Each structure stands twice: as structure tokens, then as C-alpha cells.
Tab-separated table of C-alpha atoms and ligand atoms in Angstrom:
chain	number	residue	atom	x	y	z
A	474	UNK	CA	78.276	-134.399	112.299
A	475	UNK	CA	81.622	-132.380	112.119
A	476	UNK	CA	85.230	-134.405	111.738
A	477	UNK	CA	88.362	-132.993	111.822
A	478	UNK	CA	91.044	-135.020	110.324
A	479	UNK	CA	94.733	-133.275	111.441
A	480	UNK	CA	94.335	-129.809	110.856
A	481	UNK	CA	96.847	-127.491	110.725
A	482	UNK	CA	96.325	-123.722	111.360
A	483	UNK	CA	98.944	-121.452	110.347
A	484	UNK	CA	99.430	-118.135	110.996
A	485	UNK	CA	102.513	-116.770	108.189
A	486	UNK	CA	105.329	-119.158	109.539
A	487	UNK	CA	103.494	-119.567	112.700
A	488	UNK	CA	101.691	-123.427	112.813
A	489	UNK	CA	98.969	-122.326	115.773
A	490	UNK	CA	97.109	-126.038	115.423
A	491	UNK	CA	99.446	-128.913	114.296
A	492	UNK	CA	97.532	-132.064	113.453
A	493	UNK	CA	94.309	-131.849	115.392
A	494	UNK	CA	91.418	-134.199	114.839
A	495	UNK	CA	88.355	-134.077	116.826
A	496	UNK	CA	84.750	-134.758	116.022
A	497	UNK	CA	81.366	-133.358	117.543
A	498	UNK	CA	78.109	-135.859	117.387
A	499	UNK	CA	73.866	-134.350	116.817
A	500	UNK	CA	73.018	-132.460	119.747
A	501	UNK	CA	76.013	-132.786	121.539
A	502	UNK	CA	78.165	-129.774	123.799
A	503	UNK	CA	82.284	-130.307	124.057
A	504	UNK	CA	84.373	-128.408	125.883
A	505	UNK	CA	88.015	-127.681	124.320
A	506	UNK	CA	90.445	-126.416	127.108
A	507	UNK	CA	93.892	-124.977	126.570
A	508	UNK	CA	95.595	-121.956	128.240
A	509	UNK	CA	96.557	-118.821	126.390
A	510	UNK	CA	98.294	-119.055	123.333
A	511	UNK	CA	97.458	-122.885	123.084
A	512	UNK	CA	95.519	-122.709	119.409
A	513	UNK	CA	91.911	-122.845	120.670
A	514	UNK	CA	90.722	-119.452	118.769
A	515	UNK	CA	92.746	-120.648	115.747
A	516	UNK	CA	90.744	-123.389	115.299
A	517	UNK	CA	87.716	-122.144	115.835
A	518	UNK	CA	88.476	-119.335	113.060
A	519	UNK	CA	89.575	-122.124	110.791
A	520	UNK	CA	86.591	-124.055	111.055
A	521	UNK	CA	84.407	-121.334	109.978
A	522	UNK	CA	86.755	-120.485	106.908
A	523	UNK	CA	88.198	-117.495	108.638
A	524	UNK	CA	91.672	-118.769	108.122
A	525	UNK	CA	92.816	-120.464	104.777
A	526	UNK	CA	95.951	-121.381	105.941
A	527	UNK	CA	95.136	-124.801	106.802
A	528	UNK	CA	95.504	-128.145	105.871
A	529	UNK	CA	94.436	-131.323	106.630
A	530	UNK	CA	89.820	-132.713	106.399
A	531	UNK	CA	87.035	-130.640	107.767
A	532	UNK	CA	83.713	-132.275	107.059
A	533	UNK	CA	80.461	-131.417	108.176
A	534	UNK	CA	77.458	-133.840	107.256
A	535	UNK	CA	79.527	-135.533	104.919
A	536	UNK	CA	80.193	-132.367	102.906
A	537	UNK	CA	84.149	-131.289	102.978
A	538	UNK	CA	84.011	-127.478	103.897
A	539	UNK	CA	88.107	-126.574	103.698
A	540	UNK	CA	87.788	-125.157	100.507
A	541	UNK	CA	84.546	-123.497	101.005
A	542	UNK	CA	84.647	-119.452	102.397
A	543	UNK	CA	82.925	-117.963	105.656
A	544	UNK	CA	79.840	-117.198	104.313
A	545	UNK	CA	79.097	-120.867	102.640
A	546	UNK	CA	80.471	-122.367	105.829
A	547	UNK	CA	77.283	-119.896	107.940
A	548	UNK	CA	75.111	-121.173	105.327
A	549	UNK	CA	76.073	-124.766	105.827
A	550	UNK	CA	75.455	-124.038	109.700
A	551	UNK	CA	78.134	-123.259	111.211
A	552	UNK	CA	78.639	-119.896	112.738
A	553	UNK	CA	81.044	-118.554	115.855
A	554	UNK	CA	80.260	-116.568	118.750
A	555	UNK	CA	83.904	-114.799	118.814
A	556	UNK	CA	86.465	-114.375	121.070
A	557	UNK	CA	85.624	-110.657	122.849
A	558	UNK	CA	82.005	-110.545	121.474
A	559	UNK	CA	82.763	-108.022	118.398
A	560	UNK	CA	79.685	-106.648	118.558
A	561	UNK	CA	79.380	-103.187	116.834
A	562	UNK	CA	78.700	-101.061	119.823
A	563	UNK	CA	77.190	-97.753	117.788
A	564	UNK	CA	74.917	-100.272	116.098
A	565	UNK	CA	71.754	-101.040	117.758
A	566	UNK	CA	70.601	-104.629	118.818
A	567	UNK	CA	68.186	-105.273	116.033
A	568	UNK	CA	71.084	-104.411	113.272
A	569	UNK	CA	73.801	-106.211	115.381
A	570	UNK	CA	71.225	-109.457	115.011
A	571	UNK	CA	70.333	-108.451	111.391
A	572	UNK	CA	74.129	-108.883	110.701
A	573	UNK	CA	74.110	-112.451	111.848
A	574	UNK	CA	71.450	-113.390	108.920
A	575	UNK	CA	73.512	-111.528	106.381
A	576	UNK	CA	74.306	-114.685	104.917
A	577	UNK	CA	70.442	-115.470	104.431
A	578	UNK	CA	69.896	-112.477	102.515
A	579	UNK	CA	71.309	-114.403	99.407
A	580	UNK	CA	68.238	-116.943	99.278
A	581	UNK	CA	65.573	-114.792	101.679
A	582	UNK	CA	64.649	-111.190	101.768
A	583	UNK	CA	65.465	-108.357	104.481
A	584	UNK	CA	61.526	-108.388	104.802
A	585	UNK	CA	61.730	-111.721	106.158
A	586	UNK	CA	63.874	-112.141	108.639
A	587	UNK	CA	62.189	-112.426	111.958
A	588	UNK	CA	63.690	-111.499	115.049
A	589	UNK	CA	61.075	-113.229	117.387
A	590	UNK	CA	63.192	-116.383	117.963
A	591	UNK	CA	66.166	-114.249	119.357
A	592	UNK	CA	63.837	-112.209	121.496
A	593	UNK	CA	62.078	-115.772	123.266
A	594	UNK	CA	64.906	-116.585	124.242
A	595	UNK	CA	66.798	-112.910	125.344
A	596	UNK	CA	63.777	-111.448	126.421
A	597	UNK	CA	65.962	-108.211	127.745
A	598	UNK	CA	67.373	-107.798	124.191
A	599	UNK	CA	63.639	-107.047	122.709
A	600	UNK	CA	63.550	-104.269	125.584
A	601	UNK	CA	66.724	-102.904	124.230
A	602	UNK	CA	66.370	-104.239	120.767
A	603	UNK	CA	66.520	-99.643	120.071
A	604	UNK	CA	69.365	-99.113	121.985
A	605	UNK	CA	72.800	-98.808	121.033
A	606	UNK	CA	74.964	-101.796	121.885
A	607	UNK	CA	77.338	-100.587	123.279
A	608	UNK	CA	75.516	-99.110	126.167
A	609	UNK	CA	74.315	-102.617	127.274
A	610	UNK	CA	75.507	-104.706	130.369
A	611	UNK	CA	78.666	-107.174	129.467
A	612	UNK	CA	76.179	-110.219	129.823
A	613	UNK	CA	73.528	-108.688	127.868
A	614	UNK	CA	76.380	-107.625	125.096
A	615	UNK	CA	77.843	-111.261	125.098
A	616	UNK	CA	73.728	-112.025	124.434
A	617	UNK	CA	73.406	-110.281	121.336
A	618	UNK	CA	76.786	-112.152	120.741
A	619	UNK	CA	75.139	-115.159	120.592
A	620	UNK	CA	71.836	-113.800	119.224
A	621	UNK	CA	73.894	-112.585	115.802
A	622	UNK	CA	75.223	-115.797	115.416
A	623	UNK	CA	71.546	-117.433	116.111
A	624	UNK	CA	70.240	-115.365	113.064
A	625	UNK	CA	72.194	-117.841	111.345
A	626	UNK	CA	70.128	-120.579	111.947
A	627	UNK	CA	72.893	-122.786	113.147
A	628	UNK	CA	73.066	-126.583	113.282
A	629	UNK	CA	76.781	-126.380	115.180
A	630	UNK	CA	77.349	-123.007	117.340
A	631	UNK	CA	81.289	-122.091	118.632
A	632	UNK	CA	81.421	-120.046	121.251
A	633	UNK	CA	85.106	-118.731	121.758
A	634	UNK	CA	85.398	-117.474	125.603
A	635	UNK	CA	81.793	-115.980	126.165
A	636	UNK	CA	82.062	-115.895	129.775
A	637	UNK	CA	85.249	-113.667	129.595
A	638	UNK	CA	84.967	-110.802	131.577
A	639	UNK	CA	81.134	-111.714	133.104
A	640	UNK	CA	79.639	-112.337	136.809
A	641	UNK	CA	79.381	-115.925	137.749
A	642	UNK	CA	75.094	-115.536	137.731
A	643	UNK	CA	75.222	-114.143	134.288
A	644	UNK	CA	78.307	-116.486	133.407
A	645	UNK	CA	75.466	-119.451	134.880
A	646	UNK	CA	72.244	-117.921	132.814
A	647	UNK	CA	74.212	-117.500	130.203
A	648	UNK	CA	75.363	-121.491	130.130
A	649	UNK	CA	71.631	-122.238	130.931
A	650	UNK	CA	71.009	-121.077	127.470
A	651	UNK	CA	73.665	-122.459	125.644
A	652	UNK	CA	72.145	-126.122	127.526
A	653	UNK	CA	68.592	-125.824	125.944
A	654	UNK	CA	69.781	-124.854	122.478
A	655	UNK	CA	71.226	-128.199	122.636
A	656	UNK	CA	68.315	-129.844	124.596
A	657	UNK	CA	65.561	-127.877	122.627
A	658	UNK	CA	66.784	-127.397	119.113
A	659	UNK	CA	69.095	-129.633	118.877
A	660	UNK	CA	72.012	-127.473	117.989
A	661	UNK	CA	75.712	-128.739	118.722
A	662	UNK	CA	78.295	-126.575	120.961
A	663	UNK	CA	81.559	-126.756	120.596
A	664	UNK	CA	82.441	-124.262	123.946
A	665	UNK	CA	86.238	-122.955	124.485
A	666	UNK	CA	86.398	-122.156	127.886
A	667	UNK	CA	89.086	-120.370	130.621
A	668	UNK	CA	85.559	-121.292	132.773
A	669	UNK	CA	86.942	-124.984	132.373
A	670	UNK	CA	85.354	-126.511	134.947
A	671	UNK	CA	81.769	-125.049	134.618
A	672	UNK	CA	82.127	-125.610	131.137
A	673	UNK	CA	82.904	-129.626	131.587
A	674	UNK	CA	79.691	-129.822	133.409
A	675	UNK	CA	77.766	-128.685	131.032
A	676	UNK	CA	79.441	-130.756	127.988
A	677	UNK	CA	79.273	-134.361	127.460
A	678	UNK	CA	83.520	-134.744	126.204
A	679	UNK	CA	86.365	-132.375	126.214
A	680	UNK	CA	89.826	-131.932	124.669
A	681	UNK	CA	92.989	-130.294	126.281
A	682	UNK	CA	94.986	-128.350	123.370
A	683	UNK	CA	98.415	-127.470	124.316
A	684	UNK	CA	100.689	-125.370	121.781
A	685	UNK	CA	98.665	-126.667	118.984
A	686	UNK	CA	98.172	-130.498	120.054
A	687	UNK	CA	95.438	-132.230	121.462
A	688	UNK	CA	96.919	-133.773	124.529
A	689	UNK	CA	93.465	-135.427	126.339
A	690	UNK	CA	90.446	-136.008	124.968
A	691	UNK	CA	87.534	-137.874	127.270
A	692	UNK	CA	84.575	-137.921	129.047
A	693	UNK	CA	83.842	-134.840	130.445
A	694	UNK	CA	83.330	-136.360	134.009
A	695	UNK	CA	86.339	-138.597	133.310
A	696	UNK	CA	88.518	-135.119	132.562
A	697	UNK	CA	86.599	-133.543	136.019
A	698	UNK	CA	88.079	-135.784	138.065
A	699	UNK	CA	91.522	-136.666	136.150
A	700	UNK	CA	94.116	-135.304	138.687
A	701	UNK	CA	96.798	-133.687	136.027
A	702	UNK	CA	94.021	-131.700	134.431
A	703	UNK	CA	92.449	-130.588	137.902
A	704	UNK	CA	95.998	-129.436	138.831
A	705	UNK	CA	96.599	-127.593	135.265
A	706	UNK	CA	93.069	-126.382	134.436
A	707	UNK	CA	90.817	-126.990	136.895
A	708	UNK	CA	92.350	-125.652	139.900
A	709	UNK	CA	90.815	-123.412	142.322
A	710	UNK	CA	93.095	-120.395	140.995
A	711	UNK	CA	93.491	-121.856	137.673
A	712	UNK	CA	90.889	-118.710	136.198
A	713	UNK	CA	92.369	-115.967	137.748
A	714	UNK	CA	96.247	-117.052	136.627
A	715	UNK	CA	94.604	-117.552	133.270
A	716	UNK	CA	92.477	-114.531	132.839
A	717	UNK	CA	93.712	-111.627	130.446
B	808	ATP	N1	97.069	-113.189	113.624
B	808	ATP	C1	98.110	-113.846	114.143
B	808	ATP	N2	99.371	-113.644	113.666
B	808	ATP	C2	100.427	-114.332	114.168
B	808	ATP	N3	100.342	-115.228	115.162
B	808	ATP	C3	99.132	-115.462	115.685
B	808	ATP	C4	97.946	-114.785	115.212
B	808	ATP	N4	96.883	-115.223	115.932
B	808	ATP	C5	97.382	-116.134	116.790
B	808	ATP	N5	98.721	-116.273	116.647
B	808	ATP	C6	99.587	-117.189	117.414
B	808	ATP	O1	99.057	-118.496	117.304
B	808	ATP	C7	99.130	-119.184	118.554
B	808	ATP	C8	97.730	-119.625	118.973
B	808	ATP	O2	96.947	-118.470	119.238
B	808	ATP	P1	95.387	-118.561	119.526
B	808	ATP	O3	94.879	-117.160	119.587
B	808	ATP	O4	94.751	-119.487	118.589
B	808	ATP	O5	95.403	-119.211	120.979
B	808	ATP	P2	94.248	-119.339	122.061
B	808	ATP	O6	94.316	-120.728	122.600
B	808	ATP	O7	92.955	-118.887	121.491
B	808	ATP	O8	94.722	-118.321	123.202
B	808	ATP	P3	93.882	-117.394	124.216
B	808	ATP	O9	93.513	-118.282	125.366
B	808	ATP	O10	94.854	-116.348	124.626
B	808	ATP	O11	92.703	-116.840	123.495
B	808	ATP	C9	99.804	-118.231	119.526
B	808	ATP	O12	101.172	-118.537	119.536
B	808	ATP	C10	99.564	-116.867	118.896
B	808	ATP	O13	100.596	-115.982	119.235
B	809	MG	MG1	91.681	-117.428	121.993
């Protein structure tokens, strides 16, 4: 569904991702793991056009997207839940979701966008759907996170740290969701996670990124119970060392 063939990410001089490939399959969740610094937002931003200092294949359904920009990239399917949420907090709900089918509004009208899908499955956010954003809970913030980049009608959905900074019930519901997108709709995950462990269990493969390489790639339960990662990413302290 989406190959990468050895991309590079740069920042200016900086080379963030150096040569990765990796592929996600139909209705499939991976897990990339890395600690800070390691590349995982950079390639996340580069697969949704964000970045255009790149190099190397990115194709999606057998159409090559590198040269394509953010917005054609949303339209093809693709869209990012980002690192920190950037959700506009003096905005309310229903115009922080209404952003997330921005790139619609080229081929449908305002008039038509319907909301209803976002609200079956955040029932909370149709309560609040009024309210500024800001004044939400973190978990129901990192909701309308997700429910922007929903509005996109997504066949593939990165989610770039979403249970930064959240309880470990909400971090669970949260997950939950992400689980029947795939299950239900079909819709591909590729999840970047400090949350390694919970996030292996919900994923079928995973890749370790380290300063810009992939350095494992497996199974998911093959990576749960491969001792060098359980000492370097899955240990019992291994979020709190991380955590900004
Ligand atoms: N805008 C930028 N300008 C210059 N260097 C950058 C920029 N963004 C990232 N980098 C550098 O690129 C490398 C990879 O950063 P990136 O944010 O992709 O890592 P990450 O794995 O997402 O880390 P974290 O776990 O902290 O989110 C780091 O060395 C970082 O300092
Ligand atoms: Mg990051």
C-alpha cells in the first residue's frame, strides 16, 4: 500500500533519516520506535510532503507521491496526527475538524461536509463540538487531533506521539480507537510511539530507528520479546527516561 525505498530526510545540512525503507500492507497498524532525536517525526513529515528535502521512492498505491505537495498527498489519503496535537486552541471543535477536510473543499462544498462520522466515534467531542479547544481535557484535545485528520477521509493515518502527555485509561481508549479504524474501516496506522510497548501490542510489525537508520524491523511479538529491544525500549523505566 505505501513503500519507502531509502529515504533521506534532511533538515539544511542536517540528514534526520538516512536511507530508510519500510512498507505498510491494507489494514495493517506498525509501530516505529526510536528515542528522541532518532528521525521518527522527520519521516512522518516527509511522508506527508511536509519536508521536500528528501530523496530516495515514496509510493502509495502504485502512485509515486515525492514530488507531490501536502495537500495532494491528504487527498491521496494520507494525513498525520502531529507530534503535540497542534490543535488551534481559540478555535472551537467543529472548525478544528472543518480544518482537517480543507483539502476536500477543492472537489466538495463547505455545505457538505458532515461531521457525524467524527462525532460516532468521539461522542464527547459532539458535546463540546461549541467549545473552545483549548479548554478541553488533554485526551479529549489529542481526540479532535485525530478527528481533524479523520475529516480527511484517510486510507493510511500517522499518528506522531498521541499518547504524550495522557493517563494510561485515556492513553488505552484512545488505542481502542485507533484498533477499530483499522478493524472497521480498514484504515492503515503507522503509530510512533515513546508508549513502545503498548503500542507493539496493538500493531502487527515494528521498526527501531536509531539516528536516522532502521536498525530492527519484525514481528511485533517477535520485537516484544527480543531482549536488546526490551532492555533499550521496552524497559520498565524506559518511558519516564524518555519522556520530554
Ligand atoms: N527543523 C529542524 N531543523 C534542524 N534540525 C532538525 C529539525 N527538526 C529535527 N531536526 C533534527 O533532526 C533529527 C531528528 O529529529 P526528529 O524530530 O525527526 O526526531 P524524533 O525521533 O521525532 O525525536 P523525538 O522523539 O524527540 O520527537 C534530530 O537530530 C533533530 O535535532
Ligand atoms: Mg518526534
Amino acid at each position: 500500500m505505501l513503500k519507502i525505498k531509502n529515504l533521506s530526510v534532511k533538515h539544511g545540512q542536517i540528514e534526520a533519516v538516512k536511507g530508510v525503507s519500510l512498507h505498510i500492507n491494507p489494514k495493517e497498524i506498525i509501530t516505529l520506535i526510536g528515542s528522541n532525536g532518532a528521525g521518527k517525526t522527520s519521516l512522518l513529515e516527509a511522508i506527508v510532503g511536509l519536508n521536500k528535502n528528501i530523496d530516495g521512492e515514496i509510493n502509495f498505491n502504485g502512485t509515486d507521491i515525492i514530488k507531490l505537495n501536502s495537500d495532494q498527498i491528504v487527498n491521496l489519503g494520507i494525513s498525520l496526527v502531529p507530534e503535540g496535537r497542534q490543535i488551534f486552541s481559540k478555535m472551537t471543535v467543529s472548525d478544528n475538524l472543518l480544518l482537517g477536510a480543507y483539502p476536500r473543499l477543492k472537489k466538495e462544498k463547505v455545505s457538505s461536509i458532515s461531521f457525524d462520522f467524527i462525532y460516532t466515534l468521539f461522542p464527547i467531542l459532539k458535546e463540546k463540538t461549541k467549545l473552545l479547544a483549548g479548554t478541553l481535557s488533554g485526551g479529549q484535545q489529542q481526540m479532535v487531533a485525530i478527528g481533524r485528520a479523520l475529516m480527511a477521509k484517510p486510507k493510511i493515518l500517522l499518528l506522531d506521539e498521541p499518547s504524550t502527555g495522557l493517563a494510561p485509561l485515556v492513553i488505552k481508549d484512545i488505542f481502542k480507537i485507533l484498533f477499530n479504524l483499522k478493524e472497521q474501516l480498514g484504515i492503515s496506522i503507522i503509530l510512533v510511539e515513546q508508549n513502545a510497548r503498548l503500542a507493539l501490542e496493538y500493531s502487527t510489525r515494528g521498526y527501531v530507528i536509531e539516528t536516522g537508520f532502521i536498525v530492527s524491523e519484525g514481528d511485533s511479538k517477535d520485537l516484544l520479546s527480543d531482549n536488546n529491544i526490551v532492555r533499550a525500549y521496552l524497559g520498565k523505566n524506559y518511558k519516564e527516561v524518555t519522556d520530554k
